[in-house]
The first five atom37 places (N, CA, C, CB, O) and aatype in JSON, in Angstrom:
{
  "aatype": [5, 19, 5, 10, 5, 6, 15, 7, 14, 7, 10, 19, 11, 14, 15, 5, 16, 10, 15, 10, 16, 4, 16, 19, 15, 7, 7, 15, 9, 16, 16, 16, 18, 18, 0, 17, 15, 17, 9, 1, 5, 14, 14, 7, 11, 7, 10, 6, 17, 12, 7, 19, 9, 0, 18, 3, 7, 15, 0, 19, 18, 15, 14, 15, 10, 11, 15, 1, 16, 15, 9, 15, 1, 3, 16, 15, 11, 2, 5, 13, 15, 10, 5, 10, 2, 15, 19, 16, 14, 6, 3, 16, 0, 19, 18, 18, 4, 0, 1, 7, 15, 7, 19, 7, 7, 15, 15, 17, 18, 15, 1, 13, 3, 18, 17, 7, 5, 7, 16, 5, 19, 16, 19, 15, 15],
  "atom_mask": [
    [1, 1, 1, 1, 1],
    [1, 1, 1, 1, 1],
    [1, 1, 1, 1, 1],
    [1, 1, 1, 1, 1],
    [1, 1, 1, 1, 1],
    [1, 1, 1, 1, 1],
    [1, 1, 1, 1, 1],
    [1, 1, 1, 0, 1],
    [1, 1, 1, 1, 1],
    [1, 1, 1, 0, 1],
    [1, 1, 1, 1, 1],
    [1, 1, 1, 1, 1],
    [1, 1, 1, 1, 1],
    [1, 1, 1, 1, 1],
    [1, 1, 1, 1, 1],
    [1, 1, 1, 1, 1],
    [1, 1, 1, 1, 1],
    [1, 1, 1, 1, 1],
    [1, 1, 1, 1, 1],
    [1, 1, 1, 1, 1],
    [1, 1, 1, 1, 1],
    [1, 1, 1, 1, 1],
    [1, 1, 1, 1, 1],
    [1, 1, 1, 1, 1],
    [1, 1, 1, 1, 1],
    [1, 1, 1, 0, 1],
    [1, 1, 1, 0, 1],
    [1, 1, 1, 1, 1],
    [1, 1, 1, 1, 1],
    [1, 1, 1, 1, 1],
    [1, 1, 1, 1, 1],
    [1, 1, 1, 1, 1],
    [1, 1, 1, 1, 1],
    [1, 1, 1, 1, 1],
    [1, 1, 1, 1, 1],
    [1, 1, 1, 1, 1],
    [1, 1, 1, 1, 1],
    [1, 1, 1, 1, 1],
    [1, 1, 1, 1, 1],
    [1, 1, 1, 1, 1],
    [1, 1, 1, 1, 1],
    [1, 1, 1, 1, 1],
    [1, 1, 1, 1, 1],
    [1, 1, 1, 0, 1],
    [1, 1, 1, 1, 1],
    [1, 1, 1, 0, 1],
    [1, 1, 1, 1, 1],
    [1, 1, 1, 1, 1],
    [1, 1, 1, 1, 1],
    [1, 1, 1, 1, 1],
    [1, 1, 1, 0, 1],
    [1, 1, 1, 1, 1],
    [1, 1, 1, 1, 1],
    [1, 1, 1, 1, 1],
    [1, 1, 1, 1, 1],
    [1, 1, 1, 1, 1],
    [1, 1, 1, 0, 1],
    [1, 1, 1, 1, 1],
    [1, 1, 1, 1, 1],
    [1, 1, 1, 1, 1],
    [1, 1, 1, 1, 1],
    [1, 1, 1, 1, 1],
    [1, 1, 1, 1, 1],
    [1, 1, 1, 1, 1],
    [1, 1, 1, 1, 1],
    [1, 1, 1, 1, 1],
    [1, 1, 1, 1, 1],
    [1, 1, 1, 1, 1],
    [1, 1, 1, 1, 1],
    [1, 1, 1, 1, 1],
    [1, 1, 1, 1, 1],
    [1, 1, 1, 1, 1],
    [1, 1, 1, 1, 1],
    [1, 1, 1, 1, 1],
    [1, 1, 1, 1, 1],
    [1, 1, 1, 1, 1],
    [1, 1, 1, 1, 1],
    [1, 1, 1, 1, 1],
    [1, 1, 1, 1, 1],
    [1, 1, 1, 1, 1],
    [1, 1, 1, 1, 1],
    [1, 1, 1, 1, 1],
    [1, 1, 1, 1, 1],
    [1, 1, 1, 1, 1],
    [1, 1, 1, 1, 1],
    [1, 1, 1, 1, 1],
    [1, 1, 1, 1, 1],
    [1, 1, 1, 1, 1],
    [1, 1, 1, 1, 1],
    [1, 1, 1, 1, 1],
    [1, 1, 1, 1, 1],
    [1, 1, 1, 1, 1],
    [1, 1, 1, 1, 1],
    [1, 1, 1, 1, 1],
    [1, 1, 1, 1, 1],
    [1, 1, 1, 1, 1],
    [1, 1, 1, 1, 1],
    [1, 1, 1, 1, 1],
    [1, 1, 1, 1, 1],
    [1, 1, 1, 0, 1],
    [1, 1, 1, 1, 1],
    [1, 1, 1, 0, 1],
    [1, 1, 1, 1, 1],
    [1, 1, 1, 0, 1],
    [1, 1, 1, 0, 1],
    [1, 1, 1, 1, 1],
    [1, 1, 1, 1, 1],
    [1, 1, 1, 1, 1],
    [1, 1, 1, 1, 1],
    [1, 1, 1, 1, 1],
    [1, 1, 1, 1, 1],
    [1, 1, 1, 1, 1],
    [1, 1, 1, 1, 1],
    [1, 1, 1, 1, 1],
    [1, 1, 1, 1, 1],
    [1, 1, 1, 0, 1],
    [1, 1, 1, 1, 1],
    [1, 1, 1, 0, 1],
    [1, 1, 1, 1, 1],
    [1, 1, 1, 1, 1],
    [1, 1, 1, 1, 1],
    [1, 1, 1, 1, 1],
    [1, 1, 1, 1, 1],
    [1, 1, 1, 1, 1],
    [1, 1, 1, 1, 1]
  ],
  "atom_positions": [
    [[34.02, -37.22, 37.41], [34.94, -36.68, 38.39], [34.19, -35.73, 39.33], [36.12, -35.95, 37.69], [33.59, -34.75, 38.89]],
    [[34.25, -36.02, 40.59], [33.58, -35.18, 41.58], [34.44, -33.96, 41.86], [33.3, -35.96, 42.89], [35.66, -34.06, 42.03]],
    [[33.8, -32.81, 41.9], [34.49, -31.58, 42.25], [33.71, -30.85, 43.33], [34.68, -30.67, 41.01], [32.48, -30.82, 43.32]],
    [[34.45, -30.25, 44.27], [33.85, -29.47, 45.33], [34.46, -28.07, 45.31], [34.06, -30.14, 46.72], [35.66, -27.91, 45.08]],
    [[33.62, -27.07, 45.54], [34.09, -25.69, 45.51], [33.48, -24.91, 46.66], [33.75, -25.02, 44.16], [32.26, -24.78, 46.76]],
    [[34.35, -24.39, 47.53], [33.88, -23.57, 48.65], [33.65, -22.13, 48.18], [34.89, -23.61, 49.81], [34.34, -21.65, 47.28]],
    [[32.7, -21.46, 48.8], [32.47, -20.05, 48.52], [31.93, -19.37, 49.78], [31.48, -19.87, 47.34], [31.29, -20.0, 50.62]],
    [[32.21, -18.08, 49.87], [31.75, -17.31, 51.02], [32.69, -16.16, 51.31], [0.0, 0.0, 0.0], [33.73, -16.03, 50.67]],
    [[32.34, -15.32, 52.27], [33.16, -14.16, 52.6], [34.53, -14.56, 53.13], [32.44, -13.29, 53.63], [34.67, -15.55, 53.84]],
    [[35.52, -13.78, 52.78], [36.85, -14.05, 53.27], [37.17, -13.33, 54.58], [0.0, 0.0, 0.0], [38.19, -13.6, 55.21]],
    [[36.3, -12.43, 54.97], [36.53, -11.65, 56.2], [35.22, -11.58, 56.98], [37.06, -10.21, 55.87], [34.17, -11.2, 56.46]],
    [[35.32, -11.94, 58.24], [34.16, -11.92, 59.14], [34.56, -11.19, 60.41], [33.65, -13.37, 59.45], [35.68, -11.36, 60.9]],
    [[33.66, -10.38, 60.94], [33.96, -9.65, 62.18], [33.72, -10.54, 63.4], [33.1, -8.37, 62.27], [32.85, -11.41, 63.37]],
    [[34.46, -10.3, 64.45], [34.24, -11.07, 65.69], [32.8, -10.94, 66.16], [35.2, -10.59, 66.8], [32.17, -9.9, 66.02]],
    [[32.3, -12.03, 66.72], [30.94, -12.19, 67.24], [29.89, -12.45, 66.15], [30.55, -10.97, 68.03], [28.74, -12.78, 66.46]],
    [[30.28, -12.29, 64.89], [29.34, -12.53, 63.81], [29.32, -14.01, 63.42], [29.68, -11.66, 62.6], [30.03, -14.83, 64.0]],
    [[28.5, -14.32, 62.41], [28.37, -15.7, 61.94], [29.12, -15.89, 60.63], [26.89, -16.06, 61.76], [28.97, -15.13, 59.68]],
    [[29.93, -16.93, 60.61], [30.66, -17.32, 59.41], [29.76, -18.26, 58.61], [32.03, -18.01, 59.76], [29.25, -19.25, 59.13]],
    [[29.56, -17.93, 57.33], [28.72, -18.77, 56.47], [29.47, -19.13, 55.2], [27.39, -18.05, 56.12], [29.95, -18.25, 54.48]],
    [[29.57, -20.41, 54.93], [30.24, -20.91, 53.73], [29.34, -21.93, 53.03], [31.61, -21.54, 54.08], [28.54, -22.61, 53.66]],
    [[29.5, -22.01, 51.73], [28.76, -22.98, 50.93], [29.74, -23.81, 50.11], [27.74, -22.28, 50.01], [30.74, -23.3, 49.61]],
    [[29.43, -25.07, 49.97], [30.2, -25.98, 49.13], [29.3, -26.46, 47.99], [30.78, -27.18, 49.95], [28.26, -27.08, 48.23]],
    [[29.72, -26.17, 46.77], [28.96, -26.61, 45.6], [29.62, -27.86, 45.04], [28.88, -25.5, 44.53], [30.82, -27.88, 44.77]],
    [[28.82, -28.9, 44.87], [29.33, -30.19, 44.41], [28.9, -30.43, 42.98], [28.84, -31.33, 45.33], [27.73, -30.22, 42.63]],
    [[29.83, -30.85, 42.14], [29.53, -31.23, 40.77], [30.1, -32.61, 40.49], [30.08, -30.2, 39.77], [31.06, -33.04, 41.12]],
    [[29.49, -33.3, 39.52], [29.97, -34.63, 39.17], [29.41, -35.74, 40.03], [0.0, 0.0, 0.0], [29.8, -36.89, 39.87]],
    [[28.51, -35.42, 40.93], [27.89, -36.42, 41.79], [26.88, -35.75, 42.69], [0.0, 0.0, 0.0], [27.0, -34.57, 43.01]],
    [[25.88, -36.51, 43.11], [24.81, -35.97, 43.94], [25.11, -36.11, 45.42], [23.51, -36.65, 43.62], [25.65, -37.13, 45.86]],
    [[24.78, -35.08, 46.19], [24.99, -35.14, 47.64], [24.0, -36.08, 48.32], [24.88, -33.74, 48.24], [24.14, -36.36, 49.52]],
    [[23.01, -36.58, 47.57], [22.04, -37.5, 48.16], [22.34, -38.96, 47.81], [20.64, -37.14, 47.7], [21.58, -39.85, 48.19]],
    [[23.43, -39.2, 47.09], [23.78, -40.58, 46.74], [24.11, -41.36, 48.01], [24.97, -40.62, 45.76], [24.87, -40.91, 48.86]],
    [[23.52, -42.54, 48.1], [23.65, -43.35, 49.32], [25.09, -43.58, 49.72], [22.96, -44.69, 49.13], [25.97, -43.88, 48.91]],
    [[25.28, -43.41, 51.04], [26.51, -43.67, 51.78], [27.57, -42.57, 51.65], [27.09, -44.96, 51.32], [28.61, -42.65, 52.31]],
    [[27.33, -41.55, 50.82], [28.28, -40.45, 50.79], [27.93, -39.42, 51.88], [28.3, -39.78, 49.4], [26.77, -39.21, 52.21]],
    [[28.98, -38.8, 52.41], [28.8, -37.83, 53.48], [29.73, -36.67, 53.23], [29.06, -38.47, 54.87], [30.84, -36.84, 52.72]],
    [[29.29, -35.48, 53.6], [29.94, -34.24, 53.17], [30.35, -33.43, 54.39], [29.0, -33.41, 52.26], [29.52, -32.98, 55.18]],
    [[31.65, -33.26, 54.51], [32.23, -32.66, 55.72], [32.77, -31.26, 55.49], [33.34, -33.54, 56.25], [33.08, -30.85, 54.37]],
    [[32.87, -30.55, 56.61], [33.64, -29.31, 56.69], [34.84, -29.55, 57.59], [32.76, -28.12, 57.21], [34.73, -30.14, 58.67]],
    [[35.97, -29.08, 57.13], [37.25, -29.26, 57.81], [37.99, -27.92, 57.73], [38.09, -30.44, 57.18], [37.9, -27.22, 56.72]],
    [[38.72, -27.57, 58.76], [39.46, -26.32, 58.72], [40.9, -26.52, 59.18], [38.78, -25.27, 59.57], [41.22, -27.5, 59.86]],
    [[41.74, -25.59, 58.8], [43.13, -25.61, 59.21], [43.56, -24.21, 59.6], [44.03, -26.16, 58.09], [43.8, -23.37, 58.73]],
    [[43.67, -23.95, 60.9], [44.18, -22.64, 61.35], [45.64, -22.48, 60.97], [44.0, -22.47, 62.88], [46.33, -23.48, 60.75]],
    [[46.12, -21.27, 60.89], [47.52, -21.06, 60.51], [48.47, -21.74, 61.48], [47.83, -19.56, 60.44], [48.37, -21.57, 62.7]],
    [[49.38, -22.52, 60.95], [50.39, -23.19, 61.75], [49.91, -24.4, 62.52], [0.0, 0.0, 0.0], [50.64, -24.95, 63.34]],
    [[48.66, -24.82, 62.26], [48.09, -25.95, 63.0], [47.61, -27.03, 62.03], [46.92, -25.49, 63.89], [47.64, -26.85, 60.81]],
    [[47.18, -28.14, 62.58], [46.71, -29.25, 61.77], [45.26, -29.11, 61.36], [0.0, 0.0, 0.0], [44.58, -28.14, 61.71]],
    [[44.8, -30.1, 60.62], [43.42, -30.11, 60.17], [42.47, -30.42, 61.33], [43.23, -31.14, 59.05], [42.77, -31.25, 62.19]],
    [[41.34, -29.74, 61.33], [40.32, -29.97, 62.35], [39.0, -30.26, 61.67], [40.19, -28.75, 63.29], [38.47, -29.42, 60.95]],
    [[38.47, -31.45, 61.9], [37.17, -31.8, 61.36], [36.09, -31.08, 62.17], [36.96, -33.34, 61.39], [36.14, -31.06, 63.4]],
    [[35.1, -30.49, 61.46], [34.09, -29.68, 62.12], [32.72, -30.38, 62.19], [33.96, -28.36, 61.4], [32.03, -30.31, 63.2]],
    [[32.35, -31.04, 61.12], [31.05, -31.67, 61.09], [30.76, -32.24, 59.73], [0.0, 0.0, 0.0], [31.49, -32.0, 58.77]],
    [[29.69, -33.02, 59.65], [29.33, -33.71, 58.41], [27.82, -33.76, 58.26], [29.93, -35.14, 58.39], [27.08, -33.83, 59.24]],
    [[27.37, -33.72, 56.99], [25.98, -33.97, 56.68], [25.96, -35.13, 55.68], [25.26, -32.68, 56.1], [26.65, -35.09, 54.66]],
    [[25.2, -36.11, 55.98], [25.22, -37.34, 55.18], [24.16, -37.31, 54.08], [25.0, -38.55, 56.08], [23.36, -36.38, 53.98]],
    [[24.19, -38.34, 53.26], [23.31, -38.45, 52.1], [21.83, -38.36, 52.48], [23.58, -39.75, 51.38], [21.0, -37.93, 51.68]],
    [[21.52, -38.78, 53.71], [20.11, -38.77, 54.14], [19.73, -37.5, 54.9], [19.85, -39.98, 55.02], [18.62, -37.39, 55.41]],
    [[20.66, -36.55, 54.98], [20.39, -35.29, 55.66], [20.76, -35.26, 57.12], [0.0, 0.0, 0.0], [20.66, -34.21, 57.76]],
    [[21.17, -36.37, 57.67], [21.56, -36.39, 59.08], [22.92, -35.72, 59.24], [21.58, -37.83, 59.63], [23.77, -35.8, 58.36]],
    [[23.12, -35.08, 60.39], [24.34, -34.32, 60.63], [24.99, -34.75, 61.93], [24.06, -32.82, 60.65], [24.32, -35.09, 62.9]],
    [[26.31, -34.71, 61.94], [27.11, -35.01, 63.12], [28.14, -33.9, 63.26], [27.79, -36.42, 63.04], [28.72, -33.45, 62.27]],
    [[28.36, -33.46, 64.5], [29.28, -32.34, 64.72], [30.4, -32.73, 65.66], [28.54, -31.15, 65.28], [30.26, -33.62, 66.5]],
    [[31.53, -32.03, 65.48], [32.62, -32.18, 66.44], [32.14, -31.69, 67.8], [33.89, -31.4, 65.98], [31.53, -30.62, 67.88]],
    [[32.39, -32.45, 68.84], [31.92, -32.02, 70.18], [32.45, -30.64, 70.57], [32.35, -33.04, 71.23], [31.77, -29.88, 71.26]],
    [[33.66, -30.32, 70.14], [34.26, -29.04, 70.54], [33.61, -27.85, 69.85], [35.74, -29.06, 70.24], [33.75, -26.71, 70.31]],
    [[32.91, -28.09, 68.76], [32.3, -27.0, 67.99], [30.78, -27.11, 67.92], [32.87, -26.96, 66.6], [30.13, -26.24, 67.34]],
    [[30.23, -28.14, 68.49], [28.81, -28.45, 68.31], [27.89, -27.3, 68.69], [28.46, -29.66, 69.13], [26.88, -27.06, 68.03]],
    [[28.25, -26.57, 69.75], [27.36, -25.51, 70.23], [27.29, -24.32, 69.28], [27.8, -25.04, 71.6], [26.37, -23.51, 69.36]],
    [[28.29, -24.22, 68.38], [28.34, -23.05, 67.5], [28.15, -23.39, 66.02], [29.66, -22.34, 67.68], [28.15, -22.49, 65.18]],
    [[28.0, -24.67, 65.7], [28.06, -25.1, 64.3], [26.72, -25.64, 63.82], [29.13, -26.16, 64.11], [26.01, -26.32, 64.56]],
    [[26.41, -25.33, 62.58], [25.24, -25.91, 61.92], [25.6, -26.18, 60.46], [24.01, -24.96, 62.02], [26.16, -25.33, 59.77]],
    [[25.26, -27.38, 60.01], [25.48, -27.75, 58.6], [24.13, -28.1, 58.0], [26.5, -28.95, 58.47], [23.37, -28.88, 58.56]],
    [[23.86, -27.53, 56.85], [22.6, -27.76, 56.15], [22.88, -28.04, 54.69], [21.64, -26.54, 56.31], [24.02, -27.98, 54.24]],
    [[21.82, -28.35, 53.94], [22.02, -28.63, 52.53], [20.86, -28.12, 51.7], [22.2, -30.12, 52.31], [19.75, -27.93, 52.2]],
    [[21.14, -27.91, 50.41], [20.12, -27.56, 49.42], [20.25, -28.57, 48.3], [20.28, -26.06, 48.89], [21.11, -28.44, 47.43]],
    [[19.41, -29.56, 48.32], [19.55, -30.65, 47.34], [19.24, -30.18, 45.93], [18.65, -31.81, 47.71], [19.74, -30.76, 44.96]],
    [[18.41, -29.14, 45.79], [18.07, -28.64, 44.45], [19.28, -28.0, 43.77], [16.93, -27.63, 44.53], [19.37, -27.97, 42.55]],
    [[20.2, -27.5, 44.58], [21.41, -26.87, 44.05], [22.65, -27.75, 44.21], [21.64, -25.53, 44.74], [23.74, -27.4, 43.77]],
    [[22.46, -28.9, 44.84], [23.58, -29.81, 45.13], [24.67, -29.1, 45.92], [24.16, -30.37, 43.82], [25.85, -29.17, 45.6]],
    [[24.23, -28.43, 46.97], [25.14, -27.67, 47.83], [24.91, -28.05, 49.3], [24.94, -26.14, 47.63], [23.83, -28.48, 49.69]],
    [[25.96, -27.87, 50.09], [25.8, -27.94, 51.53], [26.55, -26.77, 52.15], [26.31, -29.3, 52.1], [27.51, -26.27, 51.57]],
    [[26.1, -26.35, 53.32], [26.58, -25.1, 53.89], [26.98, -25.26, 55.34], [25.52, -24.03, 53.76], [26.51, -26.14, 56.06]],
    [[27.85, -24.37, 55.75], [28.35, -24.31, 57.13], [27.99, -22.96, 57.72], [29.88, -24.54, 57.18], [28.16, -21.92, 57.08]],
    [[27.5, -22.98, 58.95], [27.36, -21.76, 59.73], [28.08, -21.96, 61.04], [25.85, -21.4, 59.96], [27.86, -22.94, 61.74]],
    [[28.95, -21.02, 61.37], [29.69, -21.04, 62.62], [29.39, -19.72, 63.33], [31.24, -21.23, 62.38], [29.74, -18.64, 62.85]],
    [[28.74, -19.81, 64.47], [28.29, -18.63, 65.19], [29.35, -18.08, 66.14], [27.02, -18.95, 65.95], [30.29, -18.77, 66.54]],
    [[29.16, -16.83, 66.48], [29.98, -16.18, 67.51], [31.47, -16.39, 67.28], [29.59, -16.7, 68.89], [32.18, -16.86, 68.17]],
    [[31.92, -16.05, 66.11], [33.32, -16.3, 65.77], [34.26, -15.37, 66.52], [33.53, -16.15, 64.26], [33.9, -14.26, 66.91]],
    [[35.48, -15.86, 66.71], [36.58, -15.1, 67.31], [37.77, -15.2, 66.37], [36.93, -15.63, 68.75], [37.74, -15.98, 65.42]],
    [[38.82, -14.43, 66.62], [40.02, -14.55, 65.76], [40.58, -15.98, 65.72], [41.1, -13.6, 66.25], [41.26, -16.34, 64.76]],
    [[40.3, -16.78, 66.74], [40.78, -18.17, 66.75], [40.09, -19.03, 65.69], [40.56, -18.78, 68.14], [40.52, -20.15, 65.41]],
    [[39.03, -18.52, 65.1], [38.35, -19.24, 64.01], [38.95, -18.9, 62.65], [36.86, -18.9, 64.01], [38.49, -19.42, 61.63]],
    [[39.96, -18.06, 62.63], [40.66, -17.79, 61.38], [41.33, -19.06, 60.88], [41.69, -16.67, 61.56], [42.08, -19.71, 61.61]],
    [[41.05, -19.41, 59.62], [41.56, -20.68, 59.09], [41.27, -20.77, 57.6], [40.94, -21.89, 59.84], [40.52, -19.97, 57.05]],
    [[41.88, -21.76, 56.98], [41.44, -22.19, 55.65], [40.36, -23.25, 55.87], [42.66, -22.75, 54.78], [40.57, -24.23, 56.58]],
    [[39.22, -23.04, 55.25], [38.09, -23.94, 55.4], [37.93, -24.78, 54.14], [36.79, -23.15, 55.69], [37.92, -24.28, 53.02]],
    [[37.8, -26.1, 54.36], [37.66, -27.04, 53.27], [36.34, -27.8, 53.38], [38.83, -28.02, 53.25], [35.84, -28.05, 54.48]],
    [[35.78, -28.16, 52.23], [34.73, -29.16, 52.22], [35.3, -30.43, 51.57], [33.46, -28.64, 51.44], [36.21, -30.37, 50.74]],
    [[34.76, -31.57, 51.98], [35.31, -32.83, 51.51], [34.26, -33.92, 51.54], [36.52, -33.25, 52.37], [33.26, -33.81, 52.25]],
    [[34.49, -34.98, 50.75], [33.56, -36.09, 50.69], [34.13, -37.32, 51.36], [33.2, -36.39, 49.26], [35.27, -37.72, 51.12]],
    [[33.32, -37.92, 52.22], [33.64, -39.21, 52.8], [32.54, -40.19, 52.45], [0.0, 0.0, 0.0], [31.59, -39.85, 51.75]],
    [[32.67, -41.4, 52.93], [31.64, -42.4, 52.67], [31.64, -43.46, 53.75], [31.84, -43.05, 51.3], [32.65, -43.66, 54.43]],
    [[30.5, -44.13, 53.91], [30.4, -45.19, 54.89], [28.96, -45.41, 55.29], [0.0, 0.0, 0.0], [28.05, -44.73, 54.81]],
    [[28.77, -46.38, 56.16], [27.41, -46.75, 56.57], [26.9, -45.9, 57.71], [27.37, -48.2, 56.96], [25.71, -45.97, 58.04]],
    [[27.76, -45.1, 58.31], [27.27, -44.21, 59.35], [28.33, -43.88, 60.37], [0.0, 0.0, 0.0], [29.41, -44.47, 60.39]],
    [[28.01, -42.91, 61.23], [28.87, -42.53, 62.33], [30.24, -42.09, 61.88], [0.0, 0.0, 0.0], [30.37, -41.34, 60.91]],
    [[31.26, -42.53, 62.58], [32.61, -42.06, 62.31], [33.13, -42.48, 60.95], [33.54, -42.56, 63.37], [34.09, -41.9, 60.45]],
    [[32.53, -43.48, 60.33], [32.97, -43.88, 59.0], [32.78, -42.75, 58.0], [32.21, -45.12, 58.52], [33.47, -42.7, 56.98]],
    [[31.86, -41.84, 58.28], [31.6, -40.73, 57.37], [32.74, -39.72, 57.33], [30.33, -40.04, 57.75], [32.88, -38.98, 56.36]],
    [[33.54, -39.68, 58.38], [34.59, -38.67, 58.42], [35.96, -39.23, 58.8], [34.2, -37.59, 59.37], [36.83, -38.5, 59.28]],
    [[36.13, -40.52, 58.6], [37.43, -41.12, 58.91], [38.43, -40.93, 57.78], [37.27, -42.59, 59.22], [39.64, -40.9, 58.01]],
    [[37.94, -40.82, 56.58], [38.83, -40.52, 55.45], [38.01, -39.88, 54.34], [39.55, -41.8, 54.94], [36.79, -40.03, 54.28]],
    [[38.72, -39.16, 53.47], [38.06, -38.38, 52.44], [38.71, -38.64, 51.1], [38.1, -36.88, 52.78], [39.93, -38.77, 50.99]],
    [[37.86, -38.72, 50.05], [38.43, -39.0, 48.74], [38.42, -37.78, 47.81], [37.67, -40.12, 48.09], [39.19, -37.73, 46.85]],
    [[37.59, -36.81, 48.08], [37.58, -35.59, 47.3], [37.53, -34.38, 48.24], [36.39, -35.57, 46.31], [36.83, -34.38, 49.25]],
    [[38.29, -33.36, 47.86], [38.38, -32.14, 48.64], [38.15, -30.93, 47.74], [39.73, -32.03, 49.34], [38.45, -30.96, 46.55]],
    [[37.62, -29.87, 48.34], [37.66, -28.59, 47.68], [39.05, -27.99, 47.81], [0.0, 0.0, 0.0], [39.9, -28.52, 48.53]],
    [[39.28, -26.89, 47.12], [40.6, -26.26, 47.16], [40.83, -25.48, 48.45], [40.78, -25.33, 45.96], [41.96, -25.14, 48.78]],
    [[39.76, -25.2, 49.17], [39.88, -24.45, 50.41], [39.66, -22.97, 50.21], [0.0, 0.0, 0.0], [39.95, -22.42, 49.14]],
    [[39.15, -22.34, 51.24], [38.93, -20.89, 51.19], [39.4, -20.27, 52.51], [37.43, -20.56, 50.93], [39.07, -20.76, 53.59]],
    [[40.15, -19.21, 52.4], [40.67, -18.52, 53.59], [39.57, -17.66, 54.2], [41.9, -17.65, 53.24], [38.93, -16.87, 53.52]],
    [[39.38, -17.83, 55.49], [38.47, -16.97, 56.24], [39.24, -16.34, 57.38], [37.22, -17.76, 56.76], [39.86, -17.04, 58.19]],
    [[39.21, -15.05, 57.46], [39.88, -14.3, 58.51], [38.83, -13.63, 59.39], [40.86, -13.27, 57.92], [37.92, -12.97, 58.89]],
    [[38.98, -13.8, 60.68], [38.08, -13.14, 61.63], [38.83, -11.96, 62.23], [37.58, -14.13, 62.75], [39.81, -12.13, 62.96]],
    [[38.36, -10.78, 61.93], [39.04, -9.57, 62.37], [38.09, -8.39, 62.28], [40.31, -9.31, 61.53], [37.22, -8.34, 61.42]],
    [[38.28, -7.46, 63.19], [37.48, -6.24, 63.15], [38.12, -5.21, 62.23], [37.3, -5.66, 64.57], [37.59, -4.11, 62.07]]
  ]
}
């Protein structure tokens, strides 16, 4: 059974960098065709896909967040991480990590079979 767990600060000040880590158990993040996404849900709004890092280390980002987002991984710890720069209160949301699969491109983030429980991040001074 694959499990994902988000971790990181729950409060970030405006203009700072939001950093979150997703720890994966029950499966390797380097297993072929699996891809690992970050998704968020602001209060009162729908889910927003942010970006993905695939089994081979390649990353794809949402065009609307690309300039501020970086996703990396630590294969020795079976973790992948999100950095979102220059945050504003509009970045306040529940942040989720999730697993998708496919041969590439949009197939990696068109649907997800495992999710973390989510972590609340509030941007406020």
